XYZ file of C-alpha atoms in Angstrom:
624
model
C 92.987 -36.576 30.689
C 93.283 -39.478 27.814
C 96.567 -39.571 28.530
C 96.730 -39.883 32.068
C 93.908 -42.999 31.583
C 96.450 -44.488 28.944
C 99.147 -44.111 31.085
C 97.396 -45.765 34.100
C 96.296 -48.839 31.745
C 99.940 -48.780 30.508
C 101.518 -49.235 34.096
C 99.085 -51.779 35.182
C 99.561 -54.006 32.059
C 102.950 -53.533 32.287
C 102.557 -54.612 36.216
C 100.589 -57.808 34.687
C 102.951 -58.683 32.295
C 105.931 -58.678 34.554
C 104.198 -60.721 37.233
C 103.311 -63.746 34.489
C 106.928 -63.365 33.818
C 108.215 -63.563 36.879
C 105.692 -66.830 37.589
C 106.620 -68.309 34.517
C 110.252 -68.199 35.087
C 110.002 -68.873 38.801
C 108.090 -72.332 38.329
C 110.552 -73.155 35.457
C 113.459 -72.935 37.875
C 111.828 -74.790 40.759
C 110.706 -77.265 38.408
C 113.876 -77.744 36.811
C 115.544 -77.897 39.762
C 113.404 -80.533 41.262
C 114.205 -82.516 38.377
C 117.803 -82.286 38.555
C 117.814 -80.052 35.240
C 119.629 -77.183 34.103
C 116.496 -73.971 34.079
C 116.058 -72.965 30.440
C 115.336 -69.766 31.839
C 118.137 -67.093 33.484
C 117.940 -67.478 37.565
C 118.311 -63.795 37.820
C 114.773 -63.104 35.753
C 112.409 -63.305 38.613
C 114.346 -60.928 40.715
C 114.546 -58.318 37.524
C 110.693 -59.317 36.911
C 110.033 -58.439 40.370
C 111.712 -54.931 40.622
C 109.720 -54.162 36.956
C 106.402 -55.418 39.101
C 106.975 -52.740 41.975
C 108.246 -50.016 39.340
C 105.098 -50.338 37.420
C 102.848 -50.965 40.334
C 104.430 -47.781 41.477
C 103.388 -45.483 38.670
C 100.333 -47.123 38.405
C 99.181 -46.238 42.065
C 101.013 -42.466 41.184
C 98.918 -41.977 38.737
C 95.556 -43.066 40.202
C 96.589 -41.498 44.069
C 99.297 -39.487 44.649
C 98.053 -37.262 41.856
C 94.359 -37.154 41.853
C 94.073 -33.325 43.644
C 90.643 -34.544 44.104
C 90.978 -37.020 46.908
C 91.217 -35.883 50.970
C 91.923 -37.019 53.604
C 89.658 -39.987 54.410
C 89.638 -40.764 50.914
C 93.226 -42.036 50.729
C 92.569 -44.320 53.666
C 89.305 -45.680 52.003
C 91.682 -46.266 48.769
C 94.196 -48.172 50.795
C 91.422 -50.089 52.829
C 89.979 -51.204 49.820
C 92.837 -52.183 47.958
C 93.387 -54.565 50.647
C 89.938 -55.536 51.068
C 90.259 -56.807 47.147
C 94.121 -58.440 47.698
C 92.785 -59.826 50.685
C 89.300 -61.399 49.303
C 91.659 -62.919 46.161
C 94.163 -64.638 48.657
C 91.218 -65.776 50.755
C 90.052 -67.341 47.656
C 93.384 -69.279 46.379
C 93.141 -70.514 50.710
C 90.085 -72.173 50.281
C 90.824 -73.620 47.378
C 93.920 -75.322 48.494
C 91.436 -76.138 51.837
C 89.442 -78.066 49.328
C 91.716 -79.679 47.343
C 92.717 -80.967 50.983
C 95.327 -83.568 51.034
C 95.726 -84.359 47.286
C 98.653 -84.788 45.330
C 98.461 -81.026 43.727
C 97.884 -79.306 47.321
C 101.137 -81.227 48.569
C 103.421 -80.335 45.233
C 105.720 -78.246 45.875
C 105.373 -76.248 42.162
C 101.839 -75.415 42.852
C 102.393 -74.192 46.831
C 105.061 -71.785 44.985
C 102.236 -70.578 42.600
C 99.998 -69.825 45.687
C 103.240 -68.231 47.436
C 103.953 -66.116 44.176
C 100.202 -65.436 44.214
C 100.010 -64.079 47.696
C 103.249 -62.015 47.580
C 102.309 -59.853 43.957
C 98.727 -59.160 45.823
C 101.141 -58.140 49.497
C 103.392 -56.019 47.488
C 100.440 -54.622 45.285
C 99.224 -53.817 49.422
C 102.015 -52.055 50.406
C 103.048 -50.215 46.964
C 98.897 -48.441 47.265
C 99.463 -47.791 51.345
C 103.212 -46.304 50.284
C 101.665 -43.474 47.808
C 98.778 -42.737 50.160
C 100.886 -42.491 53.152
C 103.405 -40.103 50.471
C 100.337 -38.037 50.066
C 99.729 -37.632 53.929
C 103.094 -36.636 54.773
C 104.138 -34.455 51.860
C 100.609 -32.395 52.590
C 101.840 -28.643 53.486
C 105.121 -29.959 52.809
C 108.199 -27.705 53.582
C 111.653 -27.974 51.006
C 113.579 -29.842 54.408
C 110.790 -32.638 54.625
C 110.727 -32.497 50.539
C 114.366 -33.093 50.249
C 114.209 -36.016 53.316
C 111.518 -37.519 51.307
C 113.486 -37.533 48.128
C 116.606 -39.321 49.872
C 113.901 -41.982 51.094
C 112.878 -42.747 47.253
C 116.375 -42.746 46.573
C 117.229 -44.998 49.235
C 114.342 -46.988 47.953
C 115.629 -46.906 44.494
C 118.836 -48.663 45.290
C 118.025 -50.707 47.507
C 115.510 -52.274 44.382
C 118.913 -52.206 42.138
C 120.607 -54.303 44.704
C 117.525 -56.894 45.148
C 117.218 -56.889 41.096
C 121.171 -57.506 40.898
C 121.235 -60.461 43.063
C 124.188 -58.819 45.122
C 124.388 -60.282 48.553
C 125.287 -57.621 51.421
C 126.795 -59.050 54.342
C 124.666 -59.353 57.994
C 126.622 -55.907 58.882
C 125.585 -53.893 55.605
C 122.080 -55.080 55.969
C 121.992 -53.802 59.585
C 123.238 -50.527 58.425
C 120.402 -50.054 55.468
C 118.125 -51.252 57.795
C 119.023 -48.425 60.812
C 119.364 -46.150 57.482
C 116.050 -46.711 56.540
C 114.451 -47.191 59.686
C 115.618 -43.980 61.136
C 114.364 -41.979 57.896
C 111.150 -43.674 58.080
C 111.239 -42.337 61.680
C 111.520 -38.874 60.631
C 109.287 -38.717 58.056
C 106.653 -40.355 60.649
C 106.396 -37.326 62.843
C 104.525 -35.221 60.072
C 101.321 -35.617 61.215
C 99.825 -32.180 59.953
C 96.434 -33.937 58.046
C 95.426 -35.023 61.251
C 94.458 -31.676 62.380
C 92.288 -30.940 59.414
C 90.054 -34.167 60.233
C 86.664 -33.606 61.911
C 85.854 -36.336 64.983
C 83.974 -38.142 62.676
C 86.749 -38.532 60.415
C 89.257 -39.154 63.153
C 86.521 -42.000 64.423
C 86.424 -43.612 60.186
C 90.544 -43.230 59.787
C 91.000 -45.114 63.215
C 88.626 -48.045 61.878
C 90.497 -48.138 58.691
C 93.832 -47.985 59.845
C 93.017 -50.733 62.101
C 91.834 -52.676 59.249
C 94.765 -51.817 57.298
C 97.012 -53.633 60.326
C 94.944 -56.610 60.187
C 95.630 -56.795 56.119
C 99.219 -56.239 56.985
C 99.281 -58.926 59.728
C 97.694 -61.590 57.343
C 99.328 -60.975 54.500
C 102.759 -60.927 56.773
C 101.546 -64.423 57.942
C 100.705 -65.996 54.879
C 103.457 -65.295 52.640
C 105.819 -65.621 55.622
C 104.529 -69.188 56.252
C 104.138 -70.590 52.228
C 107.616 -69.045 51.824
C 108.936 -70.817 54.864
C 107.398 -74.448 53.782
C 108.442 -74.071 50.166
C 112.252 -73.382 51.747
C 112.311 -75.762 53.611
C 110.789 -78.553 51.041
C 113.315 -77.366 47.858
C 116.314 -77.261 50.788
C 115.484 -80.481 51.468
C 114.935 -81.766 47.931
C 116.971 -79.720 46.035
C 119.969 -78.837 48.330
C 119.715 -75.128 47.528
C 117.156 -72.608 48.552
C 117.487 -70.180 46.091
C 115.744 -72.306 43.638
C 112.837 -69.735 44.085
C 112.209 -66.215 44.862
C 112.268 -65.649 48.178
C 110.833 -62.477 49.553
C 113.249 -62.463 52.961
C 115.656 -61.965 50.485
C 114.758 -58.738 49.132
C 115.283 -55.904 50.971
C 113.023 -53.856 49.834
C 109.656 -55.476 50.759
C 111.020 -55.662 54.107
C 111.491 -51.859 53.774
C 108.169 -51.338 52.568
C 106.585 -53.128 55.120
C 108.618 -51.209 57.685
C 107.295 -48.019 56.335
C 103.590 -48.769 56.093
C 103.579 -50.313 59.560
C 105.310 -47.534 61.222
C 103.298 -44.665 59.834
C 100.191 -46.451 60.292
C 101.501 -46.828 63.401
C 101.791 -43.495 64.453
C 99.126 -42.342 62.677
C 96.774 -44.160 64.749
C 98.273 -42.989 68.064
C 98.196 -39.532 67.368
C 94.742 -39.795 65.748
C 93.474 -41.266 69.373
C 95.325 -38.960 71.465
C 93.563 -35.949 69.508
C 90.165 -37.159 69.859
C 89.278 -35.395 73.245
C 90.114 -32.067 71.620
C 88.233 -32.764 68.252
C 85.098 -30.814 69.657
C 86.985 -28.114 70.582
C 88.776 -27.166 67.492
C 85.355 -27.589 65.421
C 83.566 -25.252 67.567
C 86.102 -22.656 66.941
C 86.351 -23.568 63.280
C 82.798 -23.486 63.604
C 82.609 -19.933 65.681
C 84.773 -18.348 62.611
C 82.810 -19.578 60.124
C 79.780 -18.004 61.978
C 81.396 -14.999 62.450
C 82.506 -14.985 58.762
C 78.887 -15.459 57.527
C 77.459 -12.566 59.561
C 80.596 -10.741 58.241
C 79.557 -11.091 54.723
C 75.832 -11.043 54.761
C 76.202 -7.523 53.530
C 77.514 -8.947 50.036
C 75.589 -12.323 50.005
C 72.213 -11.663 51.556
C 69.205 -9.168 49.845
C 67.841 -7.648 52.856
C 68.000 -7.527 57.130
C 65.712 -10.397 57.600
C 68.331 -13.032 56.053
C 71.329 -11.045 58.655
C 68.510 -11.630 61.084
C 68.374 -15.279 60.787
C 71.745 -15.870 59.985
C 72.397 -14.146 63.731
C 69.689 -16.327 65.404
C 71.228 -19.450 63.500
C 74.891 -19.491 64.100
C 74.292 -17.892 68.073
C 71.984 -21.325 68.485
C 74.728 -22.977 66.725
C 78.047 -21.685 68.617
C 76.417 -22.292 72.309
C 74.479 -25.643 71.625
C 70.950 -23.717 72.951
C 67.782 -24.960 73.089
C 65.542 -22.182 71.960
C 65.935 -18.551 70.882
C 64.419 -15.371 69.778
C 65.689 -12.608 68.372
C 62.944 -9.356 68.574
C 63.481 -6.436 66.132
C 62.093 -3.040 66.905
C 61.804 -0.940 63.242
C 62.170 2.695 63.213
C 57.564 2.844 63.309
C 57.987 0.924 66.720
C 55.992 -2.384 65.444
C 57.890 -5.207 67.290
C 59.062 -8.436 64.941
C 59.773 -11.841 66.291
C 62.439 -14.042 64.691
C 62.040 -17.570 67.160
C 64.058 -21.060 67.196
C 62.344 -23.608 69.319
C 59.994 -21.294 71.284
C 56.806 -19.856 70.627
C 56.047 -16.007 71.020
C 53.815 -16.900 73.648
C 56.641 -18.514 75.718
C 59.121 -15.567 75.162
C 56.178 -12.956 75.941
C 55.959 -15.189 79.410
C 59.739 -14.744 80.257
C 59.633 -11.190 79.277
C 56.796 -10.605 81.935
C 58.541 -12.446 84.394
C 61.331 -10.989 84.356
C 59.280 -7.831 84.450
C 57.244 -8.749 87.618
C 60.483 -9.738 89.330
C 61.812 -6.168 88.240
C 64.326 -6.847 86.861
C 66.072 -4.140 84.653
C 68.665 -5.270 81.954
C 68.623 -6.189 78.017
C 65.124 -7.772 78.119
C 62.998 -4.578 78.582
C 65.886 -2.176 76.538
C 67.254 -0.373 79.489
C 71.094 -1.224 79.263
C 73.225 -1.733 76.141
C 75.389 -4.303 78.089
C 74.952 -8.338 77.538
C 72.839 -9.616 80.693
C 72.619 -13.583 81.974
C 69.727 -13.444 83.625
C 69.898 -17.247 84.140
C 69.734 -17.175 87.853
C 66.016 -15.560 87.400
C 64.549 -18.007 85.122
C 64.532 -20.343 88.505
C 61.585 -19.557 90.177
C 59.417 -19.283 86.818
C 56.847 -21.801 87.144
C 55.575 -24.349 84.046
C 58.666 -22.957 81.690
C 61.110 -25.787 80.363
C 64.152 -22.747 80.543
C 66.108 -22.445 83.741
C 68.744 -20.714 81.435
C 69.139 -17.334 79.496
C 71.288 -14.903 77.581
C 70.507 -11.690 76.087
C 72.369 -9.833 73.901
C 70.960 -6.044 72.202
C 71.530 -5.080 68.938
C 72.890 -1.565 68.565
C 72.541 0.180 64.995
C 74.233 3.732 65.363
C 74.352 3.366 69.213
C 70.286 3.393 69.154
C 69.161 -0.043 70.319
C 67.231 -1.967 67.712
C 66.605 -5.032 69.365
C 67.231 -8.143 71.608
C 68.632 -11.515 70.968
C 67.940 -14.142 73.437
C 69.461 -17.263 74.436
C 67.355 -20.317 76.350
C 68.516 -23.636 78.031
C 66.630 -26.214 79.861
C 69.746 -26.454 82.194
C 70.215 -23.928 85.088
C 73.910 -22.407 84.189
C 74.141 -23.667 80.988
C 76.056 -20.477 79.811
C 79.630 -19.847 80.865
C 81.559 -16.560 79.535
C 83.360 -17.983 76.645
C 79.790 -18.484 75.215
C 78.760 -15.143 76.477
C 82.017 -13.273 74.776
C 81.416 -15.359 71.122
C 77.809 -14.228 70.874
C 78.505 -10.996 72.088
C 81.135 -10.753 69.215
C 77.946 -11.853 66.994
C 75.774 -9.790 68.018
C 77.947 -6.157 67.514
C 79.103 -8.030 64.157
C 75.281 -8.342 63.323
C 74.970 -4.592 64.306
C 77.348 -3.008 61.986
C 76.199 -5.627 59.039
C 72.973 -4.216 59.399
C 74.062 -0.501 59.339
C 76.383 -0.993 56.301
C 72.994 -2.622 55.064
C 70.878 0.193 55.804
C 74.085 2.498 54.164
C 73.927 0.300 50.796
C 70.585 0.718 50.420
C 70.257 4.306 51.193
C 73.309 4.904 48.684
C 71.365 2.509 46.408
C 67.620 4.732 47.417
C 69.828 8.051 46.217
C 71.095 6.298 42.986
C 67.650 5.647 41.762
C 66.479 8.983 42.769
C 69.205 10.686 41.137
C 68.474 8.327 37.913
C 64.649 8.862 38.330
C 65.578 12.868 38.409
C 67.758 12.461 35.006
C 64.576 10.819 33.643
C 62.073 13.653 34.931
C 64.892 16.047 33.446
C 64.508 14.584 29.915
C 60.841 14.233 30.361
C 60.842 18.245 31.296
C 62.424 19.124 28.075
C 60.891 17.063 25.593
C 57.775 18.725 26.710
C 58.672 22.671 26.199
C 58.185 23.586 23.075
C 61.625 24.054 21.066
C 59.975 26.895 19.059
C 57.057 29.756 20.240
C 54.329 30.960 17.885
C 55.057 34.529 16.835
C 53.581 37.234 14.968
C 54.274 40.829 13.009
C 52.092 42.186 16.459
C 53.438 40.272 19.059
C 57.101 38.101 19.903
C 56.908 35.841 22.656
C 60.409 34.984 24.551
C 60.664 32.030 27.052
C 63.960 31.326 28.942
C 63.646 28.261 31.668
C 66.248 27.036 34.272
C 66.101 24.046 35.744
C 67.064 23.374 39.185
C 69.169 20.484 40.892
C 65.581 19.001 40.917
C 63.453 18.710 38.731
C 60.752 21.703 38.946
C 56.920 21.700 37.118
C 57.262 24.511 35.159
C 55.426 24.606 31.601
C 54.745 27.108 28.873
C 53.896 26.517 25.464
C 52.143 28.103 22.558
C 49.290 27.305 19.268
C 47.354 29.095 17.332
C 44.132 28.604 17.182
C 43.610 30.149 13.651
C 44.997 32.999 11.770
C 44.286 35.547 13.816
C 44.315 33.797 17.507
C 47.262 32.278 19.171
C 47.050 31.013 22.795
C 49.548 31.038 25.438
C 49.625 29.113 29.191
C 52.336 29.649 31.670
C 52.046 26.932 34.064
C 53.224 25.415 37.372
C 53.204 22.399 38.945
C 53.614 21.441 42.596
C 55.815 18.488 43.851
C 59.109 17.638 41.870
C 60.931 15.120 40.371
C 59.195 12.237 38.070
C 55.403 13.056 39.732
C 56.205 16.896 38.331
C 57.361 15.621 35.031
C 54.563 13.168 34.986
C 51.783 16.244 35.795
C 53.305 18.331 33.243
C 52.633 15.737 30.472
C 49.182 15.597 32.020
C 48.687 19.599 31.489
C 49.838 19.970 28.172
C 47.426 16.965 26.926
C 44.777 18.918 28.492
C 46.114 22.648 26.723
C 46.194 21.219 23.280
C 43.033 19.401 23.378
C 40.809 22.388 25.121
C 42.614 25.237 23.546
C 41.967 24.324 19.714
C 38.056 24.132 20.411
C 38.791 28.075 21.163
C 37.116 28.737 24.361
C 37.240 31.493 26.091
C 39.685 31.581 29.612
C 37.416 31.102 31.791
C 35.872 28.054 30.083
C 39.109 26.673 29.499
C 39.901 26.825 33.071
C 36.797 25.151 34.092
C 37.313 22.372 31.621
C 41.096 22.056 32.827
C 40.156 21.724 36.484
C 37.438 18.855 35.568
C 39.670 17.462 34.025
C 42.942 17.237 36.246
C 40.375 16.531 39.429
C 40.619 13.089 38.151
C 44.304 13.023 37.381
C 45.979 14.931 40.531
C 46.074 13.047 44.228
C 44.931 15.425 46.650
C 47.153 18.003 47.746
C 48.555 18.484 44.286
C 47.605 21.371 42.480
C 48.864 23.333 39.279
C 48.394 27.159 38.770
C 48.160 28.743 35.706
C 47.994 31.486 33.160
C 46.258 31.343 30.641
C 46.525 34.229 27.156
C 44.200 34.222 23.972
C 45.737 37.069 21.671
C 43.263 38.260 19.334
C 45.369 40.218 16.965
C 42.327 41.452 14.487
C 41.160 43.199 17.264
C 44.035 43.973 19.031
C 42.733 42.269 22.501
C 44.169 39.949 24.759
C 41.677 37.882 27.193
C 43.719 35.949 29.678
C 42.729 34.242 32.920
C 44.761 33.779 35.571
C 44.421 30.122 38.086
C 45.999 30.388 41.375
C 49.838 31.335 39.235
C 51.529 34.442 39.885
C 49.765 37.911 38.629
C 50.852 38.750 35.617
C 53.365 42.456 34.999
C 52.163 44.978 32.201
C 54.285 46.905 30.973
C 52.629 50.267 28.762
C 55.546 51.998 26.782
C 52.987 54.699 25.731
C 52.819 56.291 29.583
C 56.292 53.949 30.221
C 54.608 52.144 33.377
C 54.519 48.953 34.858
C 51.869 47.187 37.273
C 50.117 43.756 38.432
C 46.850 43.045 36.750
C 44.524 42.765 38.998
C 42.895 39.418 38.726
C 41.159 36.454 40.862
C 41.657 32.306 40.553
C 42.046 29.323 42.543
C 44.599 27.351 41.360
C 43.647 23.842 39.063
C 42.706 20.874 41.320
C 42.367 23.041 44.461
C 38.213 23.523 44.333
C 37.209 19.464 43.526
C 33.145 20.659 42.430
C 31.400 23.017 40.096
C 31.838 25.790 41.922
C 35.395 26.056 40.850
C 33.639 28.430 38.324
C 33.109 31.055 41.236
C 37.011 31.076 41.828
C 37.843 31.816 38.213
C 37.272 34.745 35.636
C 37.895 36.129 32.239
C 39.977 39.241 32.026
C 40.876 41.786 28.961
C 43.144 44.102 27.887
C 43.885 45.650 24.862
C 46.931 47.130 23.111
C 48.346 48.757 20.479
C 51.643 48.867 18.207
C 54.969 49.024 20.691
């Protein structure tokens, strides 16, 4: 970047140094001529002076244009406009002051008239040099290696022609035709890529017309001005001095003429087929305009967070693409409740059209009956104090089940034709299948959390079954738990309440996943904080069920077992809460049965009389 800036400041004092040259030594010459002196000064430095002017002005304007990536379009006309608004203000400056000098001696010598001439043809040629690499960045845009290689036999043409000014060398009238046709017919070729114009809005077609045309009046004054001081000055030093040369005279270099060929003839032809493309500007932007809409609803999956913003980007760009007055767009959710999305029409007015068209029977989009796009335009008519005489309606279809209706008003009877009823259309199945990929994302999205909140529950499940049992030289107590592809409520777990007294609880709780887990936690707060203040079954069931009344929503319950071994006495109380009866086993008469038992399972009974659905039980038992 620093070196790009040096480089421009480089160029332009390298432009500045040249042109004080090429004054200097000009003004010598014509002086010294004028005074019948030999010049001090070489007569071929002005013309060398000049080509190391358009050289640098050339790179200068490179740098600052042709390769700023950063400009468009309209920006490269502004640059040329205003480049000659600056050249042209300067000039208009050096004309009033030779107005009002009026007819003194320094406005009629012939040395100063060459300094305004000099003046007025470095700011022309610092015109044409900024409209030549703006017009090079026009046509080279989507350049192809044919027009690439044309343009690059142009600069070279270019290049020698600015030898042959800067030599001196004098062509005859029948060479300078043939550069002239040479150039002239490349210039023509190059002037037939057009392809920016295309990409320019009708506003932008509207600004580049005004600044072309502004860039042909800089051309035609400059043209005039220098034309007519170098034409006065020629004819004064031919008169005085006998020899025209005595100054640089832009008719003699080939190159300016060339230049101003160029920039006329592209702007030119940019301006005619700028003009002739107007009347089809508004149709190109309303299809660029119809994509982009399309492309929005398109991607609302990835952009948008949920239906609402598909919803309004629908109702926007259908408003948009068929220049209507007023819409609505009414969603139906899966619990029928009816949502109104509106544009310019209250849901009092739609509500009014929907009941009109109901009264009139007719059957179509409206009232959900057809999947089909319906104008109903001609029945909007005889609908008294509504502003619409127009409509369109469009369903939405999710999984071929209609969701809801999008609807279309104008305040002009016909005001839709088909190509505005195909575009929407397009929208509104486009919307549909947005909004079921939606609804797919965030189901796969609901089973992704569940599946997390399930690995959670899992962890939560095993941290709280114990890793070790209590056991004693009476009794061994095995556990073995499985857990499902969800996560289940079962919970067991051991303590011993002294020495001789160890408690046991089998549990189960309803539901599954992270509200099991969670009522698990909940049950074995409650079985280590009731079962160390030793009470007996029944009392501990009691307790439990006060306890989890507060803790469990209704319809959640938890069974349970609970064991108190007493091994001093060799007795086992137990109490059983709505869980599965428990299986003896005797090995002394090598039977089996169910103990007979009663209990309502914890949270079931919410009052005191849960005691009436619970009991204490005992068995005893001896060694094997």
């Amino acid at each position: 970047m620093l070196k790009n800036k040096a480089l421009v400041r480089l160029t332009f004092l390298g432009a500045a140094i040249a042109w004080l040259v090429l004054l200097f030594s000009d003004i010598t010459i014509l002086f010294s001529s004028l005074q019948g002196l030999h010049p001090d000064v070489p007569m071929w430095l002005p013309r060398v002076m000049l080509g190391v002017y358009i050289v640098s002005l050339y790179y200068y304007y490179k740098l600052r244009i042709e390769l700023d990536d950063s400009l468009n379009f309209t920006d490269l006309l502004w640059k040329v406009f205003a480049t000659g608004l600056i050249t042209t203000v300067v000039s208009l400056g050096f004309r009033l002051l030779v107005f009002l000098l009026g007819k003194s001696a320094l406005a009629s010598n012939i040395v100063f008239s060459d300094f305004i001439c000099q003046v007025n043809l470095a700011l022309f040629i610092n015109f044409l040099i900024a409209a030549y690499t703006s017009w090079k960045r026009l046509i080279l845009y989507h350049k192809s290696k044919w027009l690439f290689r044309t343009w690059t036999v142009f600069e070279i043409a270019f290049f020698i022609i600015l030898v042959y000014d800067s030599a001196g060398i004098i062509l005859s009238e029948t060479n300078t035709t043939i550069i002239y046709l040479v150039v002239g017919l490349l210039i023509l070729v190059l002037s037939a890529n057009m392809r920016w114009v295309a990409y320019l809005n009708f506003k932008q077609k509207w600004t580049s017309l005004l600044l072309l045309l502004l860039t042909f009046f800089y051309l035609t004054y400059f043209f005039y001005t220098v034309e007519r001081s170098t034409e006065n000055i020629a004819k004064a030093t031919e008169l005085l001095a006998k020899e025209s040369s005595v100054f640089l005279d832009y008719r003699n270099q080939l190159l300016v003429i060339a230049l101003f060929m160029f920039i006329c003839m592209y702007g030119v032809f940019s301006f005619l087929v700028i003009l002739f493309n107007l009347p089809t500007s508004s149709v190109f932007e309303q299809k660029l305009e119809e994509v982009v809409n399309y492309q929005r609803i398109s991607q609302s999956i990835q952009t948008e967070q949920n239906e609402e913003s598909v919803y309004n980007i629908l109702l926007e760009s259908s408003v948009s693409t068929v220049f209507a007055d007023a819409a609505w767009l009414e969603i139906i959710s899966a619990s029928n409740e009816h949502k109104m999305y509106t544009y310019r029409v209250t849901e009092q007015e739609s509500k009014n059209i929907k009941e009109h068209l109901e009264k009139n029977h007719v059957k179509g989009v409206l009232d959900g009956g057809s999947e089909k796009t319906k104008n109903l335009s001609k029945h909007l008519a005889s609908m008294k104090n509504s502003r619409f005489r127009s409509i369109l309606a469009f369903p939405i279809v999710v999984k071929e089940v209609n969701i809801g209706t999008l609807a279309l008003l104008k305040e002009l009877p016909e005001g839709f034709n088909k190509e505005m009823t195909r575009i929407v259309s397009t929208f509104a199945n486009q919307a549909g299948i947005s909004i079921e990929n939606f609804r797919l994302m965030e189901e796969a999205f609901q089973n992704e959390r569940y599946k997390e909140e399930l690995k959670i529950a899992k962890t939560v499940q095993q941290s709280l079954l114990p890793n070790k049992l209590e056991e004693d030289n009476d009794f061994e107590i095995v556990a073995f738990s499985a857990s499902a592809d969800e996560v289940g409520g079962d919970y067991y777990d051991t303590l011993r309440i002294n020495e001789t007294t160890v408690a046991l609880i089998i549990a189960d709780v309803s539901g599954k996943g992270t509200t099991a887990a969670f009522h698990m936690s909940q049950m074995k707060g409650i079985f280590h904080s009731l079962a160390q203040q030793h009470f007996d079954p029944k009392e501990f069931m009691q307790r439990a069920n006060q306890a989890l009344v507060y803790c469990l929503e209704r319809g959640s319950f938890i069974s349970a077992s609970y064991f108190v071994v007493d091994t001093e006495n060799k007795k086992v109380k137990y109490s059983r809460a709505g869980h599965c009866p428990v299986l003896y086993f005797h090995s002394g008469d090598n039977q089996s049965k169910f103990l007979k038992d009663r209990g309502a399972a914890l949270g079931m009974v919410r009052s005191k009389d849960y005691s009436n659905y619970v009991e204490t039980n005992e068995l005893t038992y001896s060694a094997g």
